[in-house]
PDB file of C-alpha atoms and ligand atoms in Angstrom:
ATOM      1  CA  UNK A   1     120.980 101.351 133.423  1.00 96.00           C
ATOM      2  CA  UNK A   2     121.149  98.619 131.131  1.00 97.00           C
ATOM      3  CA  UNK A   3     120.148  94.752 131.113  1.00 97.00           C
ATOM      4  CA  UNK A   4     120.565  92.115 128.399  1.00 98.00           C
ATOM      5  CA  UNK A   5     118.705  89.034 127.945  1.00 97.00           C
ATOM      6  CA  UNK A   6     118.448  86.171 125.294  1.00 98.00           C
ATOM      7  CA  UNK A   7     116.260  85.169 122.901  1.00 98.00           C
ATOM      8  CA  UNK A   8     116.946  82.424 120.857  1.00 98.00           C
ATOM      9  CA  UNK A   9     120.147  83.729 118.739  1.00 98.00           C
ATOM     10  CA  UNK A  10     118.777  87.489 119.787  1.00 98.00           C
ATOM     11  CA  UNK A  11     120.326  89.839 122.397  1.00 98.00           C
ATOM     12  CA  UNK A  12     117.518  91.975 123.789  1.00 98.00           C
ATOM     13  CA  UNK A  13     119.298  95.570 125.831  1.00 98.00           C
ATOM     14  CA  UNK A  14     116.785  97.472 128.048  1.00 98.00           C
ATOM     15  CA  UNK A  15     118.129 100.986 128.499  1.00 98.00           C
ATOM     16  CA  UNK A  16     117.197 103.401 131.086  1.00 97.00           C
ATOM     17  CA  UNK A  17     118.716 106.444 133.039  1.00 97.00           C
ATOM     18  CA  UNK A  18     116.296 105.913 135.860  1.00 96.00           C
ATOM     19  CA  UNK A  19     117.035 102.640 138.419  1.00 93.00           C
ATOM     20  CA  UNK A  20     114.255 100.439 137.070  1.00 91.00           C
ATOM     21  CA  UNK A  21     112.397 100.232 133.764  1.00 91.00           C
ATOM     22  CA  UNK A  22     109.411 101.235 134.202  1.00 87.00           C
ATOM     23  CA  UNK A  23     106.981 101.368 131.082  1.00 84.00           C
ATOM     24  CA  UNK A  24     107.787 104.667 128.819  1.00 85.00           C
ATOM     25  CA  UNK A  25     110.958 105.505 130.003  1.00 91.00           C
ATOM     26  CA  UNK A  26     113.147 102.590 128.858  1.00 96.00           C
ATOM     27  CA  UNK A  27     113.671 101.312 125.110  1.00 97.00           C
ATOM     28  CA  UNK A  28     115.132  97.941 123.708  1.00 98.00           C
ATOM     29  CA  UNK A  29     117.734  97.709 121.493  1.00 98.00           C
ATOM     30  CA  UNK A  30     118.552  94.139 119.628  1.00 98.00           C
ATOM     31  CA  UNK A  31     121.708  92.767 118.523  1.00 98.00           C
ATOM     32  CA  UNK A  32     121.976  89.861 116.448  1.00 98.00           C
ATOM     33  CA  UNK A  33     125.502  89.152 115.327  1.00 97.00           C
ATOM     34  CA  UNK A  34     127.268  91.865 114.153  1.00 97.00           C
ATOM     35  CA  UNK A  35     124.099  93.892 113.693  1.00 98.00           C
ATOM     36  CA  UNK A  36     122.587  96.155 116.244  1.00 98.00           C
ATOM     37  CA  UNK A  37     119.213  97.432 116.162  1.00 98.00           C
ATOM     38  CA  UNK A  38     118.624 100.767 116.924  1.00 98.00           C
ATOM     39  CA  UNK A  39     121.090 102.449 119.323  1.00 98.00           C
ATOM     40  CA  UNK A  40     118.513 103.795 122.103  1.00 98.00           C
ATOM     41  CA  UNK A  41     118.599 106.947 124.278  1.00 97.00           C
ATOM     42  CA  UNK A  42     121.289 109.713 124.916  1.00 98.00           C
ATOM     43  CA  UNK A  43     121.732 108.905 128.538  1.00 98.00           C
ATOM     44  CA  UNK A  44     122.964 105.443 128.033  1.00 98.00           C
ATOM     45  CA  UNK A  45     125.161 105.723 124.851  1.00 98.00           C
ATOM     46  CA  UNK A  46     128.393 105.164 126.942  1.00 98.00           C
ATOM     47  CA  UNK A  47     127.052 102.236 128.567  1.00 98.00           C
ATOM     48  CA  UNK A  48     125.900 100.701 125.541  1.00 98.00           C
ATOM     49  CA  UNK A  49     129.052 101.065 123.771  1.00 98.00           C
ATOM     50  CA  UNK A  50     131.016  99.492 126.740  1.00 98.00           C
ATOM     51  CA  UNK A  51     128.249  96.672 126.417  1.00 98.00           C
ATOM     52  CA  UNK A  52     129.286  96.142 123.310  1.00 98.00           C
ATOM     53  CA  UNK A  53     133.344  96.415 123.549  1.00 97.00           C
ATOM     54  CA  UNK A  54     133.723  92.433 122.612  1.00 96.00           C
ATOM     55  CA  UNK A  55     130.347  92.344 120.288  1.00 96.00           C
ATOM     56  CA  UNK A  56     132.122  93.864 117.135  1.00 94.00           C
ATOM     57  CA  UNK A  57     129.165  95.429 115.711  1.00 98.00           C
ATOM     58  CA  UNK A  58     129.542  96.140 112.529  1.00 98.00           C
ATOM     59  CA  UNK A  59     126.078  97.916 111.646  1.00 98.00           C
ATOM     60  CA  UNK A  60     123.023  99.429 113.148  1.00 98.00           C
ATOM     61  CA  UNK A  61     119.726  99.668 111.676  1.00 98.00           C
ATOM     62  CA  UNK A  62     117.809 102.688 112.785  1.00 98.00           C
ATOM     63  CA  UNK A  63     114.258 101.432 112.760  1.00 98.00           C
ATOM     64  CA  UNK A  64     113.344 105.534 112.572  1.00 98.00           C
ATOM     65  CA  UNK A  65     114.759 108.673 113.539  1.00 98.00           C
ATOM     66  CA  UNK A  66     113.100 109.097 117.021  1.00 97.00           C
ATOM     67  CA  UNK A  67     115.976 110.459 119.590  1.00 97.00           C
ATOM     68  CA  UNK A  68     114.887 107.094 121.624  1.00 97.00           C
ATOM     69  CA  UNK A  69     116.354 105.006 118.718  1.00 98.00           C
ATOM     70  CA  UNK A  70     119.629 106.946 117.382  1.00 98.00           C
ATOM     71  CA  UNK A  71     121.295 108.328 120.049  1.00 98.00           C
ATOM     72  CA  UNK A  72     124.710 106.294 120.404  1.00 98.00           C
ATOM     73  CA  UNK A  73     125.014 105.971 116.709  1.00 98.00           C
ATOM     74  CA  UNK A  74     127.463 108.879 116.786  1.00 98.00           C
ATOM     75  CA  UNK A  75     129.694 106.857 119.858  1.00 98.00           C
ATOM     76  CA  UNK A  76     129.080 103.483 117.969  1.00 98.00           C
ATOM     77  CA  UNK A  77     130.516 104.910 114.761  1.00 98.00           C
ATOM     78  CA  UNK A  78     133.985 106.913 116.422  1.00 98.00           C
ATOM     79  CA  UNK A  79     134.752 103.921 118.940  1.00 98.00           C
ATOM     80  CA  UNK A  80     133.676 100.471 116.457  1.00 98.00           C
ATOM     81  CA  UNK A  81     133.285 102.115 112.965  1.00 98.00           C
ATOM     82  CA  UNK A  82     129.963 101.182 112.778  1.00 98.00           C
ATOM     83  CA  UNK A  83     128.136 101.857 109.433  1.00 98.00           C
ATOM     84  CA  UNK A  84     124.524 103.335 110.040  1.00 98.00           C
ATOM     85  CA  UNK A  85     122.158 102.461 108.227  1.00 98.00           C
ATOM     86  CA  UNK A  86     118.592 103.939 107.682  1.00 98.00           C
ATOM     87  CA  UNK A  87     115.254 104.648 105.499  1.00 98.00           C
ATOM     88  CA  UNK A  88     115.930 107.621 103.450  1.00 98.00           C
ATOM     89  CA  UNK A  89     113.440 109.489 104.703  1.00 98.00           C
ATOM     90  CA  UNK A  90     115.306 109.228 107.919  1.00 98.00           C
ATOM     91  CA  UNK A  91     118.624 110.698 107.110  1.00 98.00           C
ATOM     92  CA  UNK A  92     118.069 114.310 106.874  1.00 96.00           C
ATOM     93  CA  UNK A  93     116.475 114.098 110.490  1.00 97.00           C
ATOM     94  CA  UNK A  94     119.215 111.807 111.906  1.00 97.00           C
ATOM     95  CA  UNK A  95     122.018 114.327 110.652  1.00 97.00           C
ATOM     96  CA  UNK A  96     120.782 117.396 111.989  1.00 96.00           C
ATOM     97  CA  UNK A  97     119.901 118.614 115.112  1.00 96.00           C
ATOM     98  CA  UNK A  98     116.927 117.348 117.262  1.00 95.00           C
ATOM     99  CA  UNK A  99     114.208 119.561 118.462  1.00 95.00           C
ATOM    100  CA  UNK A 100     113.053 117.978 121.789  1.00 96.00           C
ATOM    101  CA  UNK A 101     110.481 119.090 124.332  1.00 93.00           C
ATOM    102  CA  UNK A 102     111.815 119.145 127.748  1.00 94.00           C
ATOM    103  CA  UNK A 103     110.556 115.293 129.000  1.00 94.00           C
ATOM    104  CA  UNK A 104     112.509 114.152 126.310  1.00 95.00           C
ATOM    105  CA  UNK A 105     115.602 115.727 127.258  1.00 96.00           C
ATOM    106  CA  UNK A 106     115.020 114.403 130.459  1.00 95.00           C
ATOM    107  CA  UNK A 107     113.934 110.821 129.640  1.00 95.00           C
ATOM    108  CA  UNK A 108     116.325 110.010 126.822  1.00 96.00           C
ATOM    109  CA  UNK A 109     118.443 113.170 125.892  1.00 97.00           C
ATOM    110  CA  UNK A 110     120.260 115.077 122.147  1.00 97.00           C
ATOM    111  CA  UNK A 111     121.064 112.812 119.826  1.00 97.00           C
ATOM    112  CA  UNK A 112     124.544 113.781 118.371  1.00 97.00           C
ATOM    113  CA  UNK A 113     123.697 114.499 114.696  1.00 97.00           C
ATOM    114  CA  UNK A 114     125.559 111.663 112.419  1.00 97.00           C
ATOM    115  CA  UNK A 115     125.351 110.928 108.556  1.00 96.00           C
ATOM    116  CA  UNK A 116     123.904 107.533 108.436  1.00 98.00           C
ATOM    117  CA  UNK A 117     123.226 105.868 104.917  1.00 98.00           C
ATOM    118  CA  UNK A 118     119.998 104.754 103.310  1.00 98.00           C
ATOM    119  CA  UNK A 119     119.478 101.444 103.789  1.00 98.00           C
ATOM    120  CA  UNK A 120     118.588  98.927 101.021  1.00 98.00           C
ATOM    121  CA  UNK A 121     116.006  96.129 100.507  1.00 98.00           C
ATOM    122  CA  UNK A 122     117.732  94.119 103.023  1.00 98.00           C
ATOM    123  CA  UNK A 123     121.210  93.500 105.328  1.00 98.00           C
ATOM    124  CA  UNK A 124     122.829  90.373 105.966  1.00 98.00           C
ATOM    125  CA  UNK A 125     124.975  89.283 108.936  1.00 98.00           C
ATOM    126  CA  UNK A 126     127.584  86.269 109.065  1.00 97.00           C
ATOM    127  CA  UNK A 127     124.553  84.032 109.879  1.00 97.00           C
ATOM    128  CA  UNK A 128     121.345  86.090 109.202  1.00 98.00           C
ATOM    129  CA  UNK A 129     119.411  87.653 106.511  1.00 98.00           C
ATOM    130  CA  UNK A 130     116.933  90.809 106.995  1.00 98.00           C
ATOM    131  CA  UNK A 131     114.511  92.414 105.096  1.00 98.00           C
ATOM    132  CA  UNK A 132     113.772  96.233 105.069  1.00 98.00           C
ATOM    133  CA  UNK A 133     109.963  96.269 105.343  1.00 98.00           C
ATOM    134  CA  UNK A 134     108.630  99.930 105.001  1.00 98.00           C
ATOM    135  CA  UNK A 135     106.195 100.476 107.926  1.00 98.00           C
ATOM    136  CA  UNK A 136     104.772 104.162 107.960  1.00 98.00           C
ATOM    137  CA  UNK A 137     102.749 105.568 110.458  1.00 97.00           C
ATOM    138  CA  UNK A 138     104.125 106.356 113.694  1.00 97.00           C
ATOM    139  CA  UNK A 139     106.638 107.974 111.548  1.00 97.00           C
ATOM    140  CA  UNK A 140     107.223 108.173 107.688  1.00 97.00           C
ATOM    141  CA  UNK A 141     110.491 106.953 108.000  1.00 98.00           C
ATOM    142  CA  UNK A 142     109.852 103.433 110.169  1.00 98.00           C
ATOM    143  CA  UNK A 143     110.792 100.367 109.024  1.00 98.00           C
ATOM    144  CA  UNK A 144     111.000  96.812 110.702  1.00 98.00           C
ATOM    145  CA  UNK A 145     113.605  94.397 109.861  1.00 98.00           C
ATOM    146  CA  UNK A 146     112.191  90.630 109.154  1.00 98.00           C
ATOM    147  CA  UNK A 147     114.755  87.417 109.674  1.00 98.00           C
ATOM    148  CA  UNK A 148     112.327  85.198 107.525  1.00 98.00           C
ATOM    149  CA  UNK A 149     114.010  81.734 108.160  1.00 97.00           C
ATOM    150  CA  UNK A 150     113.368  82.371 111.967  1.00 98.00           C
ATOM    151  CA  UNK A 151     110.536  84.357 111.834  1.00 98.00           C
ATOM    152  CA  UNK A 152     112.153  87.252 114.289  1.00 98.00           C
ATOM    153  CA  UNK A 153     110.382  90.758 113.166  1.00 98.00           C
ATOM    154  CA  UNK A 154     111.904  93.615 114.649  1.00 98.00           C
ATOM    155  CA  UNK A 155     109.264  96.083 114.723  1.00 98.00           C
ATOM    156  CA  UNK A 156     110.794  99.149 116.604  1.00 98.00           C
ATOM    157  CA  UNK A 157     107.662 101.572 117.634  1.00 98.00           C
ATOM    158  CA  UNK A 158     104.820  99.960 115.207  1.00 98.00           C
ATOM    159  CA  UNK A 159     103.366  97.798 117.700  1.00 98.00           C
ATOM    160  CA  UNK A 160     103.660  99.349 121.610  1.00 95.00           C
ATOM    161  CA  UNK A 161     100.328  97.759 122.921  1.00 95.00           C
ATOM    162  CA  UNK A 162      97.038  96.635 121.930  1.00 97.00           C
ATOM    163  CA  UNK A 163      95.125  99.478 123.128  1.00 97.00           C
ATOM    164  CA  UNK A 164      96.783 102.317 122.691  1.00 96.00           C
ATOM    165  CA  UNK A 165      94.924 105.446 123.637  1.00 96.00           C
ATOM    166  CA  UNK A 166      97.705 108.200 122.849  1.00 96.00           C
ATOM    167  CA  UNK A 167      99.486 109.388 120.146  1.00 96.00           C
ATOM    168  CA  UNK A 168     102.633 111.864 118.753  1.00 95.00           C
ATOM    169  CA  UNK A 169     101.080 114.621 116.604  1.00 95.00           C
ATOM    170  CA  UNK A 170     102.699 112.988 113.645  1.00 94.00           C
ATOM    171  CA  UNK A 171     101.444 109.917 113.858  1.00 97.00           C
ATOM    172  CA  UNK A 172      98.864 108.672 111.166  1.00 96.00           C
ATOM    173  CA  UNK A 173      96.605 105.963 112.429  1.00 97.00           C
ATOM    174  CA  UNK A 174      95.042 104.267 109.369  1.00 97.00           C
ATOM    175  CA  UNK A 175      98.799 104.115 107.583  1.00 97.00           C
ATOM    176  CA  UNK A 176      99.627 102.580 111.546  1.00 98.00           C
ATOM    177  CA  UNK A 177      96.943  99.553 110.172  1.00 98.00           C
ATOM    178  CA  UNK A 178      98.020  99.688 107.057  1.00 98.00           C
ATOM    179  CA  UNK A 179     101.785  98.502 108.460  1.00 98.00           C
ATOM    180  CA  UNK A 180     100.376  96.184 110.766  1.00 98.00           C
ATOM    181  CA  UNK A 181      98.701  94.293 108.494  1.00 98.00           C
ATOM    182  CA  UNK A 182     101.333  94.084 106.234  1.00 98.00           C
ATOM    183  CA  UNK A 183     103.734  92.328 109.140  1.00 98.00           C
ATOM    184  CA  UNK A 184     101.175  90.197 110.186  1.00 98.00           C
ATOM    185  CA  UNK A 185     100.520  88.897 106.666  1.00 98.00           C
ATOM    186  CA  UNK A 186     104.796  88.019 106.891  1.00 98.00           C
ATOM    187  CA  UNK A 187     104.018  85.769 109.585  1.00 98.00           C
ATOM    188  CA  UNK A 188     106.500  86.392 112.089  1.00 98.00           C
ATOM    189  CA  UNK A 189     107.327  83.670 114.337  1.00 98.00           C
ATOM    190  CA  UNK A 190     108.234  86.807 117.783  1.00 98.00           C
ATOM    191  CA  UNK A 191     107.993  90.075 117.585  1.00 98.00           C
ATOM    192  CA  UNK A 192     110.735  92.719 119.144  1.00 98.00           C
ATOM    193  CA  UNK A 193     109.507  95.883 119.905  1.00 98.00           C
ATOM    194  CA  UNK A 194     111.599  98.815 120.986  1.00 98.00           C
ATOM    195  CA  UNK A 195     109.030  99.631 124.072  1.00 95.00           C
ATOM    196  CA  UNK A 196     107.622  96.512 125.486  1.00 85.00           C
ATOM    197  CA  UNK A 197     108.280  92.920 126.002  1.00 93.00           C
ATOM    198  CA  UNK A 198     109.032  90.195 122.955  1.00 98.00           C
ATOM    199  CA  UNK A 199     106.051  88.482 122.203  1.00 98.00           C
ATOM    200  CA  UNK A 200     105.932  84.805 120.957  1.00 98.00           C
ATOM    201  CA  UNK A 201     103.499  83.710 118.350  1.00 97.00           C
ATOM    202  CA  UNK A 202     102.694  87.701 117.629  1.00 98.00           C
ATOM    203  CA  UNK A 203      99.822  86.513 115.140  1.00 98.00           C
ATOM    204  CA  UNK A 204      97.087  87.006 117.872  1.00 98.00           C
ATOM    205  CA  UNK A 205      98.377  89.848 119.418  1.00 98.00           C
ATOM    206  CA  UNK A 206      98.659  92.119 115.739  1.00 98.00           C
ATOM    207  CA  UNK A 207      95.085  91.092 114.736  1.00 98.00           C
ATOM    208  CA  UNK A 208      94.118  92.190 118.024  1.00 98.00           C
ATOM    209  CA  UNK A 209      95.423  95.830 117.484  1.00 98.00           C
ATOM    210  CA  UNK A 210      94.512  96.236 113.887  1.00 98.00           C
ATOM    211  CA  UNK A 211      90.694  94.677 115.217  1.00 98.00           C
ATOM    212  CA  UNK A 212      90.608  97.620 118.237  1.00 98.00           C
ATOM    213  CA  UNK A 213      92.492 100.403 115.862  1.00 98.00           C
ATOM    214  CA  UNK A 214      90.288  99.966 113.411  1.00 98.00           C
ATOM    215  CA  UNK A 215      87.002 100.079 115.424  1.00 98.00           C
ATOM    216  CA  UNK A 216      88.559 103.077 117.095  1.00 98.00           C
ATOM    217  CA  UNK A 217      88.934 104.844 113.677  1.00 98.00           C
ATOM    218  CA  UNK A 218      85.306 104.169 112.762  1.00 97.00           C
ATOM    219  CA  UNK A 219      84.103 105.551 115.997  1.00 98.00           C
ATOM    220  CA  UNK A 220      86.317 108.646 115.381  1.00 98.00           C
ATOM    221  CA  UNK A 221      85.039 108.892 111.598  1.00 97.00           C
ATOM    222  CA  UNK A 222      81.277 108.609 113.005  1.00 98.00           C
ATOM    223  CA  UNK A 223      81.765 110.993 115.522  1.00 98.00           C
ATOM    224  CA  UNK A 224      83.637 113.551 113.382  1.00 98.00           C
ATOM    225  CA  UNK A 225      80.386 113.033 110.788  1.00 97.00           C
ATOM    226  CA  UNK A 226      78.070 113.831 113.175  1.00 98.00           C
ATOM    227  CA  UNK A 227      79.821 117.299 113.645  1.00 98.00           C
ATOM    228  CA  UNK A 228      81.962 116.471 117.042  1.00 98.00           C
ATOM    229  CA  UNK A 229      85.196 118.306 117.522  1.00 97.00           C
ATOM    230  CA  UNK A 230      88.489 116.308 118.035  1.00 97.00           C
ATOM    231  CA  UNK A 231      88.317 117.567 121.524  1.00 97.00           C
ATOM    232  CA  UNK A 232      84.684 116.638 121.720  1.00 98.00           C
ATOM    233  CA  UNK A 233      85.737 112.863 120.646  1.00 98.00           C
ATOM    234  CA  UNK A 234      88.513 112.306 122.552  1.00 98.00           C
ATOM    235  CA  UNK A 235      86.356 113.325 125.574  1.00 98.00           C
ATOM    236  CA  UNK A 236      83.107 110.741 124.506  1.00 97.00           C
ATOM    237  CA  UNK A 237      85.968 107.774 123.921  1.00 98.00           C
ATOM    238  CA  UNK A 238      88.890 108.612 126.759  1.00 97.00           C
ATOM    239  CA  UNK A 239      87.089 111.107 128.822  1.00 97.00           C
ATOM    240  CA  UNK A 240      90.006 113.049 130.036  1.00 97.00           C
ATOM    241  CA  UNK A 241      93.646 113.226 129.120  1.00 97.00           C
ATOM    242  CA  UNK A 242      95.845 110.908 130.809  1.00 91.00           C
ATOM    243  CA  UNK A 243      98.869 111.359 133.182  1.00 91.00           C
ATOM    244  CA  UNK A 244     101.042 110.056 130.531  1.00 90.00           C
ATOM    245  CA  UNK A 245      99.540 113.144 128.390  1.00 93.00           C
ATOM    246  CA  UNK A 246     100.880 115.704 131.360  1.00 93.00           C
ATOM    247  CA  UNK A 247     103.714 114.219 131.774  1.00 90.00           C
ATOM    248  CA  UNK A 248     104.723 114.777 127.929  1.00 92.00           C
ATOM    249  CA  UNK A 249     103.343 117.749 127.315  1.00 91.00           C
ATOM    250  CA  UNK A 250     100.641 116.496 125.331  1.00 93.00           C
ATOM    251  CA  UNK A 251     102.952 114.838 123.094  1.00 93.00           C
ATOM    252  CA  UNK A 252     101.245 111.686 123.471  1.00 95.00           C
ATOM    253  CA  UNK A 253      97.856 112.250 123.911  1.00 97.00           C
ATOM    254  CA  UNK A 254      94.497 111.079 123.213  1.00 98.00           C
ATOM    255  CA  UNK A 255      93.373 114.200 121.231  1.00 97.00           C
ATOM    256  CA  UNK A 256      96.127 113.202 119.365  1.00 97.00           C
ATOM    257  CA  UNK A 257      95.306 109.750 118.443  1.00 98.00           C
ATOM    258  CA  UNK A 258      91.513 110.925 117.343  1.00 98.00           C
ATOM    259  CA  UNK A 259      93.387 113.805 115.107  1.00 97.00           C
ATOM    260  CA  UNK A 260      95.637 111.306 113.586  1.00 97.00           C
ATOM    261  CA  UNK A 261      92.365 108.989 112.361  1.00 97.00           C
ATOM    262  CA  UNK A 262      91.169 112.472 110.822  1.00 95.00           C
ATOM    263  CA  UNK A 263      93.840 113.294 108.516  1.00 86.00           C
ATOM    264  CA  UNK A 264      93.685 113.299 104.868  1.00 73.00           C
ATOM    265  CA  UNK A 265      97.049 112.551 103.740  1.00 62.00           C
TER     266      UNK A 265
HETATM  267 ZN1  LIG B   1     109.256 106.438 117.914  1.00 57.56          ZN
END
């Protein structure tokens, strides 16, 4: 299912195969002119493009390669010609195959693989302007889009909530910080992520998360000093793993966010 709401000049597009979006199982896309950001899940590709049929979307912006994020890039580009654009680090997973564990084939679905380009310092639309800001951490290859006249920051899967107690195994907490910080110091006037709700006046909100994140870390670095185990950690701070950790096959889990704080890269 889809639904589209408004935000200002900003088209918000819940996706979901399931009847209702409930949380980690739908994912926004945003389309501002002729620019769509990110292209969502597998399942909903053909109802997105029909969506879209009077739009004329020239371009989408992959905020990262996830399969949540690219996967009707390959319909957008056969039925509206659309150019897709990405961070270079992102093309050589967007073009081949993804290797999904069986939620995520269920959830959102393959990706077609599809040559997008790397994307530059910034795109412009008819009536918009967008920076490319390089946000690492939940993946190498994220980026978030920043309409500085309006203050719109497009922030794909940096920020999902204040408190988050999973993680993916490639996720790297303190570069996570890193990015956050660097958006907040931008200012942004709303923020858009691809998971949740858009959140007026963000300013709060990010210094929030980088505040709990960075305790977190500390606690984690402590523990780790004192010659805990990850597993030993994660059971001190979260006690045991959380339904959302079953249900993904400990893709997102909270072993997983204590390992991230330890690595060295
Ligand atoms: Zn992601």
């Amino acid at each position: 299912m889809l639904a589209a709401t408004e935000y200002e000049q900003v088209t918000q597009i819940k996706m979901s195969r399931y009847p209702e979006f409930r949380p980690a199982t739908y994912v926004s896309a945003y389309l501002v002119d002729s620019l769509l950001i990110d292209s969502g899940l597998a399942h909903t590709a053909e109802e997105l493009a029909d969506f879209l049929k009077d739009k004329a979307v020239k371009t989408v912006v992959n905020t990262h390669y996830h399969e949540d994020h690219i996967s009707a890039n390959a319909l957008l580009k056969e039925r509206y010609g659309a150019e897709l654009l990405a961070h270079p680090l992102a093309i050589n997973r967007i073009n081949q195959p993804a290797t999904l564990y069986p939620y995520q084939e269920e959830v959102w679905g393959y990706p077609i693989p599809t040559q997008a380009k790397k994307i530059g310092d910034s795109v412009s639309t008819q009536h918009f302007h967008f920076e490319v800001i390089h946000t690492p951490g939940h993946s190498p290859d994220h980026i978030c889009l920043l309409e500085k006249s309006h203050g719109w920051l497009f922030s794909g899967d940096l920020f999902t909530t204040t408190h988050p107690n999973v993680a993916r195994p490639e996720e790297n907490q303190w570069q996570i910080i890193a990015s956050l910080k660097k958006v907040k110091d931008l200012m942004p006037q709303a923020l858009f992520p691809a998971p949740g709700r858009i959140i007026s006046e963000p300013i709060a909100t990010l210094e929030q998360t980088i505040q709990y994140l960075e305790d977190l870390g500390h606690r984690v670095m402590e523990l780790s000093d004192n010659g805990l185990s990850p597993v030993e950690i994660r059971q001190q701070i979260f006690g045991d793993e959380s339904l959302l950790a079953e249900f993904t096959q400990q893709q997102f889990s909270s072993e997983n966010l204590v390992k991230s704080y330890l690595k060295k890269e």
